[in-house]
């Protein structure tokens, strides 16, 4: 194409001589021109038009270039298609490898998780067994300690002037000695302490106490022991509130009795002796607080050796020994069940049950007016 343009420019710059013929070789595909040329107005003959020849040459060269270009593009297209097919096969192979790896990874993860869960289950089983053995061992230790304490108490309370008949069966009557031989048992620490205290106060003939577990009360206590709570809606505490706590804290002054009950439940009640205390100036009237000679709960003239304060109010109320014994008995019960709730008591369920029954007996005796003379 460039060569044709150069020749066209050269011929345009050097026009042929007028009046002479220029012989040209016809190209393939070109039609033969008539031998006769054209004459201009002056009678001079003009040769064949160079522009038409150049246009035909340009057309033929453009057609050849187009054909070669299309052939080259077809070859490139075929190459690109082959490369795409190869890449598609490679992608398919890689995707299969990836799927296989993912499947193996899932299987490995599942096996690892299963093994981990198995190890955790085995560890939990071993831990539960160890905790059970530890609880049993602690229960046995507590029982042995209680027996040792009871034996020490019995030994201490036996003197030559006042021998303990439990340690000297020969001092008992034959019927009692025979009964003890056939039905001997160990006492708990609390019963031993109570017997020791009673013997120190006033020596009395030793009488054996028989006990039998009430199935209903024991079932209620066991149900409460599974999930201990201070909510009075459970059957165990509901019965004790109705039968023991409520009557024991039912004083003549109803409004003050309710405040005392709430303070005992919330563990915010304080009891102090008044022998070495000065009488503070409270916010309530003096007649409501009672005095050293008048009980604030019963309203009766009594010698008050103790006083109570409800929370952080700063007001003190003087109470008689009987009222103090009733409040103390209820406080001891709540203290013990709080210890059970906090897991501080490590004893057998039956021992806990009998300790609760002992505390209930103290509340019953206190509400009936029985209390130690030292109060």
XYZ file of C-alpha atoms in Angstrom:
375
model
C 0.000 0.000 0.000
C 2.812 2.436 0.802
C 4.748 1.527 -2.331
C 1.700 2.347 -4.496
C 1.231 5.681 -2.790
C 4.917 6.593 -3.358
C 4.687 5.765 -7.062
C 1.471 7.773 -7.340
C 3.116 10.795 -5.749
C 6.167 10.521 -8.062
C 4.020 10.315 -11.147
C 1.949 13.266 -9.972
C 5.118 15.322 -9.528
C 6.568 14.309 -12.963
C 3.667 14.379 -15.394
C 4.225 12.613 -18.735
C 5.153 14.587 -21.826
C 2.150 15.698 -23.820
C 1.899 14.111 -27.190
C 3.758 10.875 -26.374
C 2.251 7.445 -25.623
C 3.288 5.484 -22.537
C 2.997 1.776 -22.749
C 1.681 0.124 -19.586
C 1.454 -3.574 -18.750
C -2.080 -4.461 -17.846
C -2.413 -6.171 -14.444
C -4.396 -9.255 -13.695
C -8.023 -8.592 -13.255
C -7.821 -5.295 -15.063
C -9.715 -4.842 -18.258
C -7.859 -3.930 -21.359
C -8.335 -0.373 -22.286
C -8.964 0.619 -25.908
C -5.910 1.441 -27.858
C -7.234 4.731 -28.843
C -6.669 7.459 -26.309
C -8.647 10.543 -25.667
C -7.868 13.834 -27.170
C -8.182 17.114 -25.457
C -9.415 20.279 -26.995
C -6.018 21.020 -28.563
C -5.964 17.677 -30.336
C -3.400 16.146 -27.986
C -3.950 12.471 -26.899
C -4.171 11.802 -23.095
C -2.917 8.393 -21.656
C -4.998 6.017 -19.440
C -6.049 7.465 -16.057
C -3.404 6.669 -13.420
C -5.809 7.283 -10.601
C -8.034 4.343 -11.562
C -5.019 2.042 -11.776
C -3.778 3.082 -8.370
C -7.249 2.618 -6.803
C -7.494 -0.894 -8.224
C -4.051 -1.704 -6.890
C -4.980 -0.366 -3.497
C -8.127 -2.424 -3.450
C -6.325 -5.603 -4.345
C -3.649 -4.991 -1.701
C -6.289 -4.206 0.980
C -8.117 -7.421 0.146
C -4.906 -9.410 0.507
C -4.124 -7.712 3.825
C -7.644 -8.358 5.075
C -7.424 -12.025 4.161
C -4.054 -12.402 5.856
C -5.317 -10.518 8.929
C -8.425 -12.663 9.200
C -6.321 -15.806 8.844
C -3.957 -14.587 11.575
C -6.886 -13.764 13.847
C -8.365 -17.216 13.248
C -5.082 -18.814 14.213
C -4.883 -16.691 17.382
C -8.506 -17.520 18.207
C -7.797 -21.241 17.870
C -4.759 -20.882 20.137
C -6.777 -18.937 22.715
C -9.538 -21.563 22.638
C -7.012 -24.340 23.200
C -5.491 -22.440 26.124
C -8.964 -21.865 27.622
C -9.738 -25.569 27.361
C -6.484 -26.412 29.114
C -7.208 -23.846 31.839
C -10.747 -25.189 32.273
C -9.373 -28.697 32.755
C -6.820 -27.373 35.253
C -9.536 -25.475 37.149
C -11.714 -28.584 37.257
C -8.807 -30.630 38.589
C -8.009 -28.020 41.238
C -11.663 -27.816 42.290
C -11.759 -31.597 42.748
C -8.575 -31.402 44.838
C -10.096 -28.632 46.929
C -13.316 -30.596 47.521
C -11.301 -33.625 48.552
C -9.226 -31.547 50.969
C -12.341 -29.937 52.451
C -13.947 -33.335 52.970
C -10.809 -34.666 54.659
C -10.636 -31.545 56.836
C -14.280 -31.952 57.916
C -13.731 -35.609 58.766
C -10.601 -34.746 60.740
C -12.392 -31.937 62.609
C -15.324 -34.208 63.441
C -13.015 -36.928 64.731
C -11.089 -34.399 66.842
C -14.291 -33.000 68.344
C -15.578 -36.475 69.093
C -12.303 -37.375 70.777
C -12.353 -34.143 72.777
C -15.951 -34.748 73.935
C -15.028 -38.285 74.892
C -12.086 -37.047 76.973
C -14.285 -34.399 78.639
C -16.936 -36.996 79.508
C -14.325 -39.303 80.989
C -12.819 -36.417 82.978
C -16.242 -35.382 84.291
C -17.012 -38.964 85.288
C -13.709 -39.277 87.126
C -14.204 -35.896 88.791
C -17.716 -36.832 89.931
C -16.450 -40.113 91.358
C -13.595 -38.325 93.131
C -15.954 -35.701 94.558
C -18.302 -38.418 95.772
C -15.437 -40.234 97.496
C -14.273 -36.942 99.001
C -17.760 -36.190 100.359
C -18.039 -39.659 101.826
C -14.605 -39.331 103.407
C -15.451 -35.928 104.870
C -18.746 -37.280 106.189
C -16.914 -40.129 107.876
C -14.381 -37.701 109.319
C -17.154 -35.476 110.656
C -18.901 -38.455 112.209
C -15.659 -39.639 113.820
C -14.952 -36.148 115.125
C -18.472 -35.949 116.548
C -18.028 -39.300 118.273
C -14.645 -38.246 119.685
C -16.133 -34.987 120.963
C -19.034 -36.856 122.516
C -16.686 -39.305 124.212
C -14.521 -36.447 125.508
C -17.598 -34.737 126.890
C -18.747 -37.895 128.594
C -15.296 -38.455 130.097
C -15.042 -34.872 131.331
C -18.481 -34.964 132.984
C -17.608 -38.164 134.888
C -16.059 -37.468 138.285
C -15.611 -39.648 141.390
C -18.250 -37.691 143.265
C -20.667 -37.709 140.344
C -19.831 -40.667 138.063
C -21.338 -40.819 134.616
C -23.606 -43.848 134.378
C -23.032 -44.106 130.598
C -19.358 -44.896 131.267
C -20.095 -47.151 134.264
C -22.831 -49.657 133.378
C -22.402 -51.373 136.718
C -23.948 -48.338 138.415
C -27.164 -48.712 136.437
C -30.047 -50.931 137.356
C -30.024 -54.402 135.793
C -32.912 -53.612 133.490
C -31.246 -50.468 132.134
C -27.872 -52.199 131.841
C -29.435 -55.047 129.859
C -31.247 -52.588 127.619
C -28.036 -50.698 126.940
C -26.195 -53.883 126.139
C -28.702 -54.917 123.536
C -29.401 -51.452 122.008
C -26.245 -49.387 122.437
C -25.627 -46.482 119.996
C -23.419 -43.419 119.652
C -24.751 -39.978 120.406
C -24.172 -36.965 118.189
C -22.094 -34.009 119.260
C -25.080 -31.782 119.876
C -26.849 -34.329 122.082
C -23.630 -34.936 124.021
C -23.189 -31.216 124.610
C -26.793 -30.845 125.733
C -26.425 -33.776 128.132
C -23.145 -32.344 129.458
C -24.740 -28.943 130.019
C -27.686 -30.487 131.833
C -25.361 -32.527 134.031
C -23.281 -29.443 134.879
C -26.376 -27.467 135.837
C -28.068 -30.131 137.917
C -27.164 -33.817 137.997
C -30.189 -35.844 137.029
C -30.718 -39.524 136.359
C -29.613 -40.433 132.861
C -32.502 -41.242 130.550
C -32.050 -42.602 127.053
C -33.759 -40.809 124.188
C -35.292 -42.740 121.310
C -35.609 -41.128 117.904
C -37.496 -42.072 114.775
C -37.333 -40.268 111.436
C -40.634 -38.869 110.236
C -40.955 -39.841 106.575
C -42.871 -36.703 105.533
C -40.522 -34.265 107.258
C -37.468 -36.140 106.013
C -38.756 -36.169 102.418
C -39.390 -32.412 102.581
C -35.904 -31.819 103.960
C -34.318 -34.009 101.263
C -36.186 -32.122 98.519
C -35.007 -28.809 99.985
C -31.428 -30.132 100.350
C -31.237 -30.871 96.606
C -31.519 -27.121 95.878
C -31.323 -25.228 99.190
C -32.958 -21.814 99.213
C -34.279 -19.323 101.761
C -37.538 -18.868 99.885
C -40.364 -19.648 102.282
C -42.597 -20.940 99.457
C -40.965 -24.398 99.536
C -42.772 -27.031 101.599
C -39.855 -27.504 104.032
C -39.528 -23.844 105.075
C -43.246 -23.188 104.766
C -43.957 -25.812 107.448
C -41.226 -24.476 109.758
C -42.488 -20.894 109.326
C -46.022 -21.962 110.226
C -45.161 -24.295 113.081
C -42.025 -22.771 114.646
C -40.701 -19.443 113.337
C -44.043 -17.627 113.210
C -45.256 -18.623 116.713
C -41.777 -18.126 118.184
C -41.562 -14.516 116.955
C -45.185 -13.669 117.711
C -44.909 -11.106 120.515
C -47.434 -8.734 122.046
C -46.111 -5.736 120.131
C -47.134 -6.867 116.646
C -45.485 -4.053 114.680
C -42.129 -4.513 116.390
C -42.481 -8.303 116.054
C -42.782 -7.959 112.278
C -39.653 -5.774 112.160
C -37.763 -8.335 114.253
C -38.836 -11.170 111.922
C -37.660 -9.251 108.836
C -34.326 -8.426 110.497
C -33.800 -12.082 111.452
C -34.548 -13.228 107.895
C -32.161 -10.623 106.451
C -29.506 -11.363 109.099
C -29.354 -7.702 110.199
C -30.411 -8.072 113.853
C -27.892 -7.308 116.634
C -28.171 -8.463 120.272
C -25.921 -6.958 122.946
C -25.805 -7.056 126.731
C -26.792 -3.847 128.526
C -24.743 -4.266 131.709
C -21.799 -2.225 130.446
C -23.666 -0.163 127.869
C -24.930 3.355 128.255
C -28.471 4.087 127.228
C -28.346 5.915 123.846
C -30.767 8.569 122.792
C -32.880 6.868 120.138
C -35.168 8.340 117.529
C -38.238 6.546 118.885
C -40.058 7.188 122.118
C -38.682 5.753 125.338
C -41.813 3.722 126.015
C -41.457 2.018 122.615
C -37.871 1.025 123.343
C -38.687 -0.363 126.763
C -35.961 -0.147 129.343
C -33.840 -2.130 131.793
C -37.042 -2.872 133.686
C -39.510 -3.220 130.811
C -39.496 -5.502 127.747
C -40.160 -3.731 124.447
C -41.575 -6.863 122.782
C -43.887 -8.151 125.483
C -44.622 -4.819 127.152
C -44.338 -6.480 130.573
C -42.148 -5.310 133.462
C -39.140 -7.596 133.262
C -35.454 -7.306 134.038
C -33.870 -6.771 130.622
C -30.248 -7.852 130.383
C -30.027 -7.489 126.595
C -31.133 -5.168 123.868
C -31.527 -5.491 120.118
C -30.895 -3.179 117.183
C -32.645 -3.680 113.820
C -30.232 -3.057 110.945
C -28.400 0.280 111.047
C -31.301 2.263 112.473
C -29.427 3.140 115.680
C -32.525 2.421 117.786
C -32.142 -0.085 120.620
C -34.996 -2.131 122.118
C -34.658 -3.774 125.515
C -35.840 -7.379 125.680
C -36.431 -9.865 128.467
C -34.534 -13.183 128.773
C -37.535 -15.105 127.446
C -37.803 -12.929 124.318
C -34.069 -13.174 123.843
C -34.260 -16.978 124.018
C -36.999 -17.029 121.368
C -35.090 -14.710 119.026
C -31.835 -16.610 119.574
C -33.480 -19.943 118.794
C -34.806 -18.615 115.462
C -31.443 -17.015 114.633
C -29.646 -20.311 115.310
C -32.001 -22.107 112.917
C -31.486 -19.558 110.119
C -27.718 -19.607 110.673
C -27.598 -23.385 110.255
C -29.690 -23.497 107.069
C -27.586 -20.659 105.643
C -24.494 -22.767 106.302
C -26.144 -25.667 104.439
C -27.071 -23.378 101.552
C -23.487 -22.108 101.306
C -22.089 -25.660 101.344
C -20.269 -25.252 104.669
C -21.914 -28.273 106.306
C -20.370 -31.547 105.125
C -22.390 -34.223 106.866
C -24.740 -36.997 105.979
C -28.280 -35.912 105.103
C -29.721 -37.720 108.112
C -27.334 -35.952 110.494
C -28.317 -32.604 108.997
C -31.977 -33.537 109.378
C -31.576 -34.352 113.072
C -29.704 -31.096 113.677
C -32.604 -29.214 112.058
C -35.038 -31.108 114.267
C -32.974 -30.172 117.332
C -33.120 -26.513 116.353
C -36.872 -26.809 115.841
C -37.170 -28.303 119.314
C -35.280 -25.326 120.740
C -37.722 -22.960 119.032
C -40.668 -24.949 120.392
C -39.293 -24.868 123.935
C -38.476 -21.169 123.676
C -41.965 -20.208 122.477
C -43.392 -22.209 125.417
C -41.284 -20.139 127.832
C -38.383 -22.524 128.586
C -34.916 -20.963 128.489
C -31.579 -21.456 130.323
C -31.151 -19.622 133.587
C -27.997 -17.825 132.394
C -30.064 -15.747 129.970
